[in-house]
Amino acid sequence: MRARVYRTEVALADAVVGGAQTHASRPRLYLELEVDGVRGYGEVAPQPVALNGDPGLASVVAALRGTLGRVREWVGREGVPPWWRVGVVVDGTPAARAAAALVEMALLDRELRASGRTLDELWPPRHAVRTTATVSVLSTTPWRVPPGVARVRAKCGPGPLAPGALERLEALEVPVMLDYNATAPDAEGVLERARDVARRTRLVAIEQPFAPGNLAETARLADRLGEIAVAVSLDEGVRTLGDLRGAARYRAASVVCVKPARVGGLAQALNLIERTRDLGLSAYLGGFFESPYARAVHRALVAHAVVEPSDVGDVAVPGPSEVVAVEGSVGLWPSPGVLAGAEALEP
């Protein structure tokens, strides 16, 4: 088994100001995995540093070395593991889940190529893919809202809105979700802002107002938001089946964002999405910072299993294309030019 790890730093064409940080660029990790002469690629886009329970880049790289070591042992002992079994070798930490997601995607691509299958054959499309656009009401940066998006996620925070933000929300023709990224200090401020925004546009949800795990305060907020028909969505607070059960049990949310790199990979993401239906929750797939390669994988999963608008649309970045078209599997690979210019890390 041969593994190569690449790190890139990609600038966003439009910086997004959130309540906790400004997203002007994002690191991406690529894994090239070759076993028995067949290659596959995986990708995750971790935070630069740990935030709100999500691991930083350095800890994901460190966890990746351990995950690859276990997979090497597996290959030597039993042969190439099925892609969906990678999650059994992780220790359950946030960094280990992200590392497992990276290895799992590479093994999935490799397995499809070895068998001559495509991703659509693995996950037959069953739903129209509806996408979201991400903007910020905390800055005056022009919004890029492509035609055809089904929902806008507006980054928000407890501070004042940018001049003209309410007017720009009012001009939108699609529903809006306000994303606090766990920065709201109390429910009253969130309620006041929700009422102001709901008078201007179709506000459908407040996402992750409080810190992950704070279900008591989130449930109290959800109850009061019900008075104006606005839901609560959880994002950073969704990592395991236990998180979903807690959200449903305490009625803290009715919408959840499932991010493959956060929950441990595609197999676990699909499992959680399927379990949301039993719990009375709606799920959408997150993945704003990944390249077109990983987003193509995520779109296939959305087409197979997700009804809600998901974060799998195009995100503008300067420079040449990050992907090239190839036959089979996903239909794309990371661009050789991008990998040639990337930092090679010791796997």
mmCIF file of C-alpha atoms in Angstrom:
data_model
loop_
_atom_site.group_PDB
_atom_site.id
_atom_site.type_symbol
_atom_site.label_atom_id
_atom_site.label_comp_id
_atom_site.label_asym_id
_atom_site.label_seq_id
_atom_site.Cartn_x
_atom_site.Cartn_y
_atom_site.Cartn_z
ATOM 1 C CA MET A 1 0.000 0.000 0.000
ATOM 2 C CA ARG A 2 1.329 3.431 -0.972
ATOM 3 C CA ALA A 3 -0.054 6.633 0.520
ATOM 4 C CA ARG A 4 0.707 10.248 -0.339
ATOM 5 C CA VAL A 5 -0.736 13.199 1.564
ATOM 6 C CA TYR A 6 -0.972 16.699 0.113
ATOM 7 C CA ARG A 7 -1.891 19.985 1.757
ATOM 8 C CA THR A 8 -3.147 23.018 -0.152
ATOM 9 C CA GLU A 9 -4.361 26.436 0.968
ATOM 10 C CA VAL A 10 -7.182 27.784 -1.171
ATOM 11 C CA ALA A 11 -8.361 31.385 -1.158
ATOM 12 C CA LEU A 12 -12.079 31.997 -1.496
ATOM 13 C CA ALA A 13 -13.180 34.459 -4.156
ATOM 14 C CA ASP A 14 -15.572 35.937 -1.598
ATOM 15 C CA ALA A 15 -14.491 36.014 2.041
ATOM 16 C CA VAL A 16 -17.324 35.040 4.404
ATOM 17 C CA VAL A 17 -17.498 36.811 7.756
ATOM 18 C CA GLY A 18 -18.959 34.610 10.490
ATOM 19 C CA GLY A 19 -19.674 35.199 14.138
ATOM 20 C CA ALA A 20 -16.524 33.365 15.244
ATOM 21 C CA GLN A 21 -14.094 33.801 12.328
ATOM 22 C CA THR A 22 -13.675 35.198 8.842
ATOM 23 C CA HIS A 23 -13.348 32.572 6.126
ATOM 24 C CA ALA A 24 -10.965 33.999 3.529
ATOM 25 C CA SER A 25 -9.113 30.760 2.778
ATOM 26 C CA ARG A 26 -9.145 27.130 3.846
ATOM 27 C CA PRO A 27 -6.593 24.313 3.996
ATOM 28 C CA ARG A 28 -7.447 21.104 2.183
ATOM 29 C CA LEU A 29 -5.951 17.673 2.694
ATOM 30 C CA TYR A 30 -5.791 15.196 -0.170
ATOM 31 C CA LEU A 31 -4.870 11.540 0.174
ATOM 32 C CA GLU A 32 -3.655 9.488 -2.782
ATOM 33 C CA LEU A 33 -3.924 5.814 -1.875
ATOM 34 C CA GLU A 34 -2.667 3.027 -4.114
ATOM 35 C CA VAL A 35 -3.091 -0.679 -3.441
ATOM 36 C CA ASP A 36 -2.304 -3.413 -5.989
ATOM 37 C CA GLY A 37 -1.717 -0.802 -8.681
ATOM 38 C CA VAL A 38 -5.122 0.890 -8.329
ATOM 39 C CA ARG A 39 -5.322 4.475 -7.041
ATOM 40 C CA GLY A 40 -8.016 6.386 -5.247
ATOM 41 C CA TYR A 41 -8.287 9.903 -3.822
ATOM 42 C CA GLY A 42 -9.841 11.300 -0.679
ATOM 43 C CA GLU A 43 -10.249 14.846 0.576
ATOM 44 C CA VAL A 44 -11.224 16.757 3.712
ATOM 45 C CA ALA A 45 -10.985 20.474 4.523
ATOM 46 C CA PRO A 46 -10.285 20.851 8.250
ATOM 47 C CA GLN A 47 -10.294 24.048 10.274
ATOM 48 C CA PRO A 48 -6.886 25.778 10.450
ATOM 49 C CA VAL A 49 -7.144 25.533 14.260
ATOM 50 C CA ALA A 50 -9.624 23.779 16.537
ATOM 51 C CA LEU A 51 -12.955 25.577 16.991
ATOM 52 C CA ASN A 52 -16.334 24.609 18.451
ATOM 53 C CA GLY A 53 -15.313 20.979 18.792
ATOM 54 C CA ASP A 54 -13.951 20.669 15.262
ATOM 55 C CA PRO A 55 -10.282 19.618 15.032
ATOM 56 C CA GLY A 56 -7.496 21.764 13.661
ATOM 57 C CA LEU A 57 -5.366 20.809 10.687
ATOM 58 C CA ALA A 58 -2.359 19.604 12.692
ATOM 59 C CA SER A 59 -4.394 17.199 14.808
ATOM 60 C CA VAL A 60 -6.093 15.731 11.724
ATOM 61 C CA VAL A 61 -2.686 15.104 10.109
ATOM 62 C CA ALA A 62 -1.453 13.428 13.289
ATOM 63 C CA ALA A 63 -4.565 11.244 13.483
ATOM 64 C CA LEU A 64 -4.220 10.370 9.797
ATOM 65 C CA ARG A 65 -0.844 8.749 10.415
ATOM 66 C CA GLY A 66 -2.396 6.435 12.989
ATOM 67 C CA THR A 67 -5.362 5.601 10.744
ATOM 68 C CA LEU A 68 -3.141 4.820 7.771
ATOM 69 C CA GLY A 69 -0.969 2.611 9.978
ATOM 70 C CA ARG A 70 -3.989 0.571 11.004
ATOM 71 C CA VAL A 71 -5.173 0.281 7.397
ATOM 72 C CA ARG A 72 -1.697 -0.890 6.326
ATOM 73 C CA GLU A 73 -1.865 -3.612 8.972
ATOM 74 C CA TRP A 74 -5.341 -4.540 7.730
ATOM 75 C CA VAL A 75 -4.134 -4.778 4.122
ATOM 76 C CA GLY A 76 -1.218 -6.970 5.135
ATOM 77 C CA ARG A 77 -3.371 -9.246 7.280
ATOM 78 C CA GLU A 78 -6.668 -9.532 5.386
ATOM 79 C CA GLY A 79 -6.325 -7.626 2.125
ATOM 80 C CA VAL A 80 -7.911 -4.309 1.170
ATOM 81 C CA PRO A 81 -10.738 -3.448 3.601
ATOM 82 C CA PRO A 82 -14.136 -2.426 2.232
ATOM 83 C CA TRP A 83 -14.277 1.378 2.195
ATOM 84 C CA TRP A 84 -17.249 1.492 4.576
ATOM 85 C CA ARG A 85 -15.366 -0.352 7.331
ATOM 86 C CA VAL A 86 -12.693 2.302 7.863
ATOM 87 C CA GLY A 87 -14.707 3.829 10.691
ATOM 88 C CA VAL A 88 -14.112 0.822 12.919
ATOM 89 C CA VAL A 89 -10.416 1.671 13.312
ATOM 90 C CA VAL A 90 -10.895 5.208 14.682
ATOM 91 C CA ASP A 91 -10.795 6.139 18.359
ATOM 92 C CA GLY A 92 -13.789 8.465 18.279
ATOM 93 C CA THR A 93 -11.978 11.797 18.629
ATOM 94 C CA PRO A 94 -12.906 14.637 16.242
ATOM 95 C CA ALA A 95 -9.491 14.435 14.550
ATOM 96 C CA ALA A 96 -9.771 10.659 14.126
ATOM 97 C CA ARG A 97 -13.190 11.019 12.519
ATOM 98 C CA ALA A 98 -11.841 13.509 9.993
ATOM 99 C CA ALA A 99 -8.868 11.249 9.252
ATOM 100 C CA ALA A 100 -11.183 8.265 8.791
ATOM 101 C CA ALA A 101 -13.307 10.284 6.365
ATOM 102 C CA LEU A 102 -10.219 11.091 4.305
ATOM 103 C CA VAL A 103 -9.060 7.468 4.127
ATOM 104 C CA GLU A 104 -12.577 6.186 3.528
ATOM 105 C CA MET A 105 -13.119 8.441 0.490
ATOM 106 C CA ALA A 106 -9.810 7.336 -1.022
ATOM 107 C CA LEU A 107 -10.680 3.666 -0.495
ATOM 108 C CA LEU A 108 -14.142 4.231 -1.969
ATOM 109 C CA ASP A 109 -12.680 5.785 -5.119
ATOM 110 C CA ARG A 110 -10.123 2.991 -5.367
ATOM 111 C CA GLU A 111 -12.738 0.255 -4.839
ATOM 112 C CA LEU A 112 -15.006 1.683 -7.530
ATOM 113 C CA ARG A 113 -12.099 1.865 -9.977
ATOM 114 C CA ALA A 114 -10.956 -1.655 -9.173
ATOM 115 C CA SER A 115 -14.473 -2.974 -9.816
ATOM 116 C CA GLY A 116 -15.226 -0.776 -12.854
ATOM 117 C CA ARG A 117 -18.245 0.799 -11.148
ATOM 118 C CA THR A 118 -19.401 4.388 -10.806
ATOM 119 C CA LEU A 119 -20.626 6.317 -7.800
ATOM 120 C CA ASP A 120 -24.112 6.516 -9.301
ATOM 121 C CA GLU A 121 -24.211 2.737 -9.447
ATOM 122 C CA LEU A 122 -23.303 2.550 -5.774
ATOM 123 C CA TRP A 123 -25.787 5.269 -4.809
ATOM 124 C CA PRO A 124 -28.561 5.372 -7.427
ATOM 125 C CA PRO A 125 -29.945 8.936 -7.638
ATOM 126 C CA ARG A 126 -33.394 9.210 -6.033
ATOM 127 C CA HIS A 127 -33.774 12.944 -5.381
ATOM 128 C CA ALA A 128 -33.177 16.194 -7.215
ATOM 129 C CA VAL A 129 -30.104 17.859 -5.729
ATOM 130 C CA ARG A 130 -31.047 21.188 -4.188
ATOM 131 C CA THR A 131 -28.198 23.480 -3.196
ATOM 132 C CA THR A 132 -27.567 26.368 -0.822
ATOM 133 C CA ALA A 133 -25.532 29.569 -1.038
ATOM 134 C CA THR A 134 -23.558 31.022 1.874
ATOM 135 C CA VAL A 135 -23.426 34.771 2.543
ATOM 136 C CA SER A 136 -22.806 37.018 5.549
ATOM 137 C CA VAL A 137 -25.000 39.673 7.138
ATOM 138 C CA LEU A 138 -21.974 40.852 9.132
ATOM 139 C CA SER A 139 -20.119 42.438 6.204
ATOM 140 C CA THR A 140 -20.869 44.582 3.165
ATOM 141 C CA THR A 141 -19.144 42.162 0.773
ATOM 142 C CA PRO A 142 -21.372 41.575 -2.270
ATOM 143 C CA TRP A 143 -23.316 38.328 -2.142
ATOM 144 C CA ARG A 144 -22.853 35.613 -4.726
ATOM 145 C CA VAL A 145 -26.223 33.804 -4.870
ATOM 146 C CA PRO A 146 -26.310 31.663 -8.021
ATOM 147 C CA PRO A 147 -29.623 31.189 -9.839
ATOM 148 C CA GLY A 148 -31.442 28.058 -8.810
ATOM 149 C CA VAL A 149 -30.242 27.761 -5.212
ATOM 150 C CA ALA A 150 -32.976 26.558 -2.875
ATOM 151 C CA ARG A 151 -31.827 28.241 0.345
ATOM 152 C CA VAL A 152 -29.417 30.893 1.588
ATOM 153 C CA ARG A 153 -27.399 30.365 4.749
ATOM 154 C CA ALA A 154 -26.509 33.770 6.163
ATOM 155 C CA LYS A 155 -23.617 33.901 8.620
ATOM 156 C CA CYS A 156 -24.694 35.858 11.648
ATOM 157 C CA GLY A 157 -23.567 36.751 15.160
ATOM 158 C CA PRO A 158 -24.639 38.616 18.275
ATOM 159 C CA GLY A 159 -23.240 41.954 17.111
ATOM 160 C CA PRO A 160 -24.795 44.559 14.808
ATOM 161 C CA LEU A 161 -25.665 43.639 11.244
ATOM 162 C CA ALA A 162 -23.832 45.278 8.376
ATOM 163 C CA PRO A 163 -25.509 48.340 6.855
ATOM 164 C CA GLY A 164 -28.139 47.275 4.356
ATOM 165 C CA ALA A 165 -28.131 43.620 5.450
ATOM 166 C CA LEU A 166 -31.867 43.500 6.161
ATOM 167 C CA GLU A 167 -32.612 45.069 2.795
ATOM 168 C CA ARG A 168 -30.436 42.493 1.050
ATOM 169 C CA LEU A 169 -32.227 39.700 2.892
ATOM 170 C CA GLU A 170 -35.553 41.169 1.835
ATOM 171 C CA ALA A 171 -34.483 41.062 -1.815
ATOM 172 C CA LEU A 172 -33.856 37.310 -1.706
ATOM 173 C CA GLU A 173 -36.394 35.031 -3.346
ATOM 174 C CA VAL A 174 -35.478 31.877 -1.428
ATOM 175 C CA PRO A 175 -35.729 30.866 2.257
ATOM 176 C CA VAL A 176 -33.006 31.956 4.687
ATOM 177 C CA MET A 177 -31.200 30.227 7.546
ATOM 178 C CA LEU A 178 -29.258 32.388 10.023
ATOM 179 C CA ASP A 179 -26.065 30.612 11.095
ATOM 180 C CA TYR A 180 -24.638 31.740 14.447
ATOM 181 C CA ASN A 181 -21.778 29.211 14.605
ATOM 182 C CA ALA A 182 -22.280 28.868 18.372
ATOM 183 C CA THR A 183 -21.728 32.584 19.113
ATOM 184 C CA ALA A 184 -25.095 33.654 20.596
ATOM 185 C CA PRO A 185 -24.757 34.656 24.285
ATOM 186 C CA ASP A 186 -28.450 34.315 25.118
ATOM 187 C CA ALA A 187 -31.845 33.448 23.694
ATOM 188 C CA GLU A 188 -33.319 36.949 23.898
ATOM 189 C CA GLY A 189 -30.900 38.404 21.395
ATOM 190 C CA VAL A 190 -31.506 35.531 18.982
ATOM 191 C CA LEU A 191 -35.279 35.920 19.286
ATOM 192 C CA GLU A 192 -35.106 39.645 18.669
ATOM 193 C CA ARG A 193 -32.963 39.176 15.583
ATOM 194 C CA ALA A 194 -35.157 36.336 14.302
ATOM 195 C CA ARG A 195 -38.228 38.543 14.564
ATOM 196 C CA ASP A 196 -36.492 41.389 12.717
ATOM 197 C CA VAL A 197 -35.329 39.116 9.909
ATOM 198 C CA ALA A 198 -38.631 37.232 9.684
ATOM 199 C CA ARG A 199 -40.407 40.522 8.988
ATOM 200 C CA ARG A 200 -38.201 40.998 5.918
ATOM 201 C CA THR A 201 -37.765 37.539 4.440
ATOM 202 C CA ARG A 202 -38.781 33.913 4.778
ATOM 203 C CA LEU A 203 -36.653 32.873 7.739
ATOM 204 C CA VAL A 204 -36.853 29.101 8.137
ATOM 205 C CA ALA A 205 -34.195 28.310 10.755
ATOM 206 C CA ILE A 206 -31.599 29.519 13.225
ATOM 207 C CA GLU A 207 -28.514 27.317 13.027
ATOM 208 C CA GLN A 208 -26.284 26.394 15.981
ATOM 209 C CA PRO A 209 -27.012 29.403 18.178
ATOM 210 C CA PHE A 210 -25.193 28.025 21.237
ATOM 211 C CA ALA A 211 -22.183 25.857 21.981
ATOM 212 C CA PRO A 212 -22.350 22.193 20.923
ATOM 213 C CA GLY A 213 -23.968 20.129 23.660
ATOM 214 C CA ASN A 214 -26.010 22.992 25.145
ATOM 215 C CA LEU A 215 -29.309 21.283 24.392
ATOM 216 C CA ALA A 216 -31.181 22.741 27.358
ATOM 217 C CA GLU A 217 -30.815 26.357 26.244
ATOM 218 C CA THR A 218 -31.270 25.370 22.599
ATOM 219 C CA ALA A 219 -34.516 23.554 23.432
ATOM 220 C CA ARG A 220 -35.876 26.601 25.259
ATOM 221 C CA LEU A 221 -35.021 28.750 22.259
ATOM 222 C CA ALA A 222 -36.628 26.239 19.862
ATOM 223 C CA ASP A 223 -39.852 26.394 21.858
ATOM 224 C CA ARG A 224 -40.025 30.184 21.627
ATOM 225 C CA LEU A 225 -39.006 30.301 17.968
ATOM 226 C CA GLY A 226 -41.951 28.027 17.261
ATOM 227 C CA GLU A 227 -44.174 31.035 17.919
ATOM 228 C CA ILE A 228 -42.927 32.608 14.674
ATOM 229 C CA ALA A 229 -42.614 29.293 12.772
ATOM 230 C CA VAL A 230 -38.804 29.313 12.751
ATOM 231 C CA ALA A 231 -36.912 26.060 13.376
ATOM 232 C CA VAL A 232 -33.594 25.400 15.070
ATOM 233 C CA SER A 233 -30.847 23.625 13.140
ATOM 234 C CA LEU A 234 -27.761 21.998 14.654
ATOM 235 C CA ASP A 235 -24.427 21.908 12.844
ATOM 236 C CA GLU A 236 -21.314 21.772 15.037
ATOM 237 C CA GLY A 237 -23.391 19.862 17.572
ATOM 238 C CA VAL A 238 -23.921 16.852 15.280
ATOM 239 C CA ARG A 239 -21.236 14.173 15.384
ATOM 240 C CA THR A 240 -22.851 10.945 16.550
ATOM 241 C CA LEU A 241 -26.158 9.106 16.718
ATOM 242 C CA GLY A 242 -26.308 10.146 20.373
ATOM 243 C CA ASP A 243 -26.298 13.798 19.278
ATOM 244 C CA LEU A 244 -29.291 13.153 17.023
ATOM 245 C CA ARG A 245 -31.146 11.320 19.754
ATOM 246 C CA GLY A 246 -30.495 14.145 22.194
ATOM 247 C CA ALA A 247 -31.731 16.774 19.750
ATOM 248 C CA ALA A 248 -34.924 14.800 19.146
ATOM 249 C CA ARG A 249 -35.518 13.834 22.763
ATOM 250 C CA TYR A 250 -35.236 17.395 24.097
ATOM 251 C CA ARG A 251 -36.834 18.966 21.026
ATOM 252 C CA ALA A 252 -33.780 21.130 20.667
ATOM 253 C CA ALA A 253 -33.788 21.028 16.860
ATOM 254 C CA SER A 254 -35.807 19.801 13.934
ATOM 255 C CA VAL A 255 -33.072 20.236 11.289
ATOM 256 C CA VAL A 256 -29.506 18.913 11.430
ATOM 257 C CA CYS A 257 -26.427 19.398 9.277
ATOM 258 C CA VAL A 258 -24.462 16.180 8.695
ATOM 259 C CA LYS A 259 -20.868 16.727 7.570
ATOM 260 C CA PRO A 260 -19.006 13.561 6.505
ATOM 261 C CA ALA A 261 -15.637 14.756 7.816
ATOM 262 C CA ARG A 262 -17.195 15.600 11.170
ATOM 263 C CA VAL A 263 -19.087 12.345 11.702
ATOM 264 C CA GLY A 264 -16.402 9.922 10.488
ATOM 265 C CA GLY A 265 -17.023 9.569 6.770
ATOM 266 C CA LEU A 266 -19.591 8.854 4.110
ATOM 267 C CA ALA A 267 -20.845 5.553 5.523
ATOM 268 C CA GLN A 268 -21.534 7.118 8.900
ATOM 269 C CA ALA A 269 -23.084 10.187 7.276
ATOM 270 C CA LEU A 270 -25.486 7.987 5.320
ATOM 271 C CA ASN A 271 -26.361 6.058 8.473
ATOM 272 C CA LEU A 272 -27.098 9.259 10.412
ATOM 273 C CA ILE A 273 -29.175 10.691 7.570
ATOM 274 C CA GLU A 274 -31.278 7.542 7.483
ATOM 275 C CA ARG A 275 -31.722 7.601 11.265
ATOM 276 C CA THR A 276 -32.980 11.191 11.245
ATOM 277 C CA ARG A 277 -36.190 10.045 9.605
ATOM 278 C CA ASP A 278 -36.942 7.690 12.499
ATOM 279 C CA LEU A 279 -36.289 10.531 14.950
ATOM 280 C CA GLY A 280 -38.525 13.062 13.218
ATOM 281 C CA LEU A 281 -35.611 15.244 12.079
ATOM 282 C CA SER A 282 -34.671 16.649 8.680
ATOM 283 C CA ALA A 283 -31.054 16.380 7.549
ATOM 284 C CA TYR A 284 -28.972 18.221 5.025
ATOM 285 C CA LEU A 285 -25.370 17.596 3.983
ATOM 286 C CA GLY A 286 -22.658 20.158 4.727
ATOM 287 C CA GLY A 287 -19.378 20.659 2.876
ATOM 288 C CA PHE A 288 -18.762 24.295 1.909
ATOM 289 C CA PHE A 289 -14.951 24.212 2.066
ATOM 290 C CA GLU A 290 -14.183 21.061 0.071
ATOM 291 C CA SER A 291 -12.972 21.223 -3.529
ATOM 292 C CA PRO A 292 -15.159 20.237 -6.507
ATOM 293 C CA TYR A 293 -13.800 16.692 -6.129
ATOM 294 C CA ALA A 294 -15.179 16.027 -2.640
ATOM 295 C CA ARG A 295 -18.304 18.060 -3.413
ATOM 296 C CA ALA A 296 -19.002 15.754 -6.380
ATOM 297 C CA VAL A 297 -18.878 12.788 -3.992
ATOM 298 C CA HIS A 298 -21.165 14.630 -1.577
ATOM 299 C CA ARG A 299 -23.607 15.543 -4.350
ATOM 300 C CA ALA A 300 -23.952 11.876 -5.252
ATOM 301 C CA LEU A 301 -24.792 11.096 -1.633
ATOM 302 C CA VAL A 302 -27.326 13.926 -1.568
ATOM 303 C CA ALA A 303 -28.960 12.700 -4.775
ATOM 304 C CA HIS A 304 -29.278 9.268 -3.196
ATOM 305 C CA ALA A 305 -30.397 10.096 0.329
ATOM 306 C CA VAL A 306 -31.094 13.781 1.067
ATOM 307 C CA VAL A 307 -34.171 15.881 0.343
ATOM 308 C CA GLU A 308 -33.160 19.105 2.121
ATOM 309 C CA PRO A 309 -31.114 21.776 0.301
ATOM 310 C CA SER A 310 -27.467 20.921 0.925
ATOM 311 C CA ASP A 311 -24.092 22.629 0.875
ATOM 312 C CA VAL A 312 -22.867 20.949 -2.314
ATOM 313 C CA GLY A 313 -23.038 23.781 -4.827
ATOM 314 C CA ASP A 314 -20.075 25.445 -6.494
ATOM 315 C CA VAL A 315 -17.887 27.755 -4.389
ATOM 316 C CA ALA A 316 -15.885 30.315 -6.333
ATOM 317 C CA VAL A 317 -12.084 30.236 -5.957
ATOM 318 C CA PRO A 318 -9.499 32.015 -8.127
ATOM 319 C CA GLY A 319 -7.068 30.175 -10.354
ATOM 320 C CA PRO A 320 -7.252 27.092 -12.588
ATOM 321 C CA SER A 321 -9.675 24.249 -12.051
ATOM 322 C CA GLU A 322 -8.946 22.068 -9.036
ATOM 323 C CA VAL A 323 -10.212 18.917 -10.780
ATOM 324 C CA VAL A 324 -9.842 16.993 -14.015
ATOM 325 C CA ALA A 325 -12.375 14.702 -15.643
ATOM 326 C CA VAL A 326 -11.583 10.980 -15.568
ATOM 327 C CA GLU A 327 -13.454 7.840 -16.497
ATOM 328 C CA GLY A 328 -15.329 5.846 -13.868
ATOM 329 C CA SER A 329 -15.897 6.180 -10.134
ATOM 330 C CA VAL A 330 -16.622 9.801 -9.223
ATOM 331 C CA GLY A 331 -15.840 11.040 -12.735
ATOM 332 C CA LEU A 332 -13.275 13.508 -11.362
ATOM 333 C CA TRP A 333 -9.868 13.488 -9.751
ATOM 334 C CA PRO A 334 -7.920 16.270 -8.041
ATOM 335 C CA SER A 335 -5.964 18.152 -10.681
ATOM 336 C CA PRO A 336 -2.361 16.918 -11.081
ATOM 337 C CA GLY A 337 -1.334 20.572 -11.290
ATOM 338 C CA VAL A 338 -2.917 21.313 -7.920
ATOM 339 C CA LEU A 339 -1.198 18.330 -6.316
ATOM 340 C CA ALA A 340 2.127 19.178 -7.941
ATOM 341 C CA GLY A 341 2.023 22.603 -6.312
ATOM 342 C CA ALA A 342 0.836 21.285 -2.951
ATOM 343 C CA GLU A 343 2.861 20.661 0.188
ATOM 344 C CA ALA A 344 3.645 16.959 0.499
ATOM 345 C CA LEU A 345 3.211 15.684 4.055
ATOM 346 C CA GLU A 346 4.710 12.587 5.611
ATOM 347 C CA PRO A 347 1.885 9.991 5.816
#
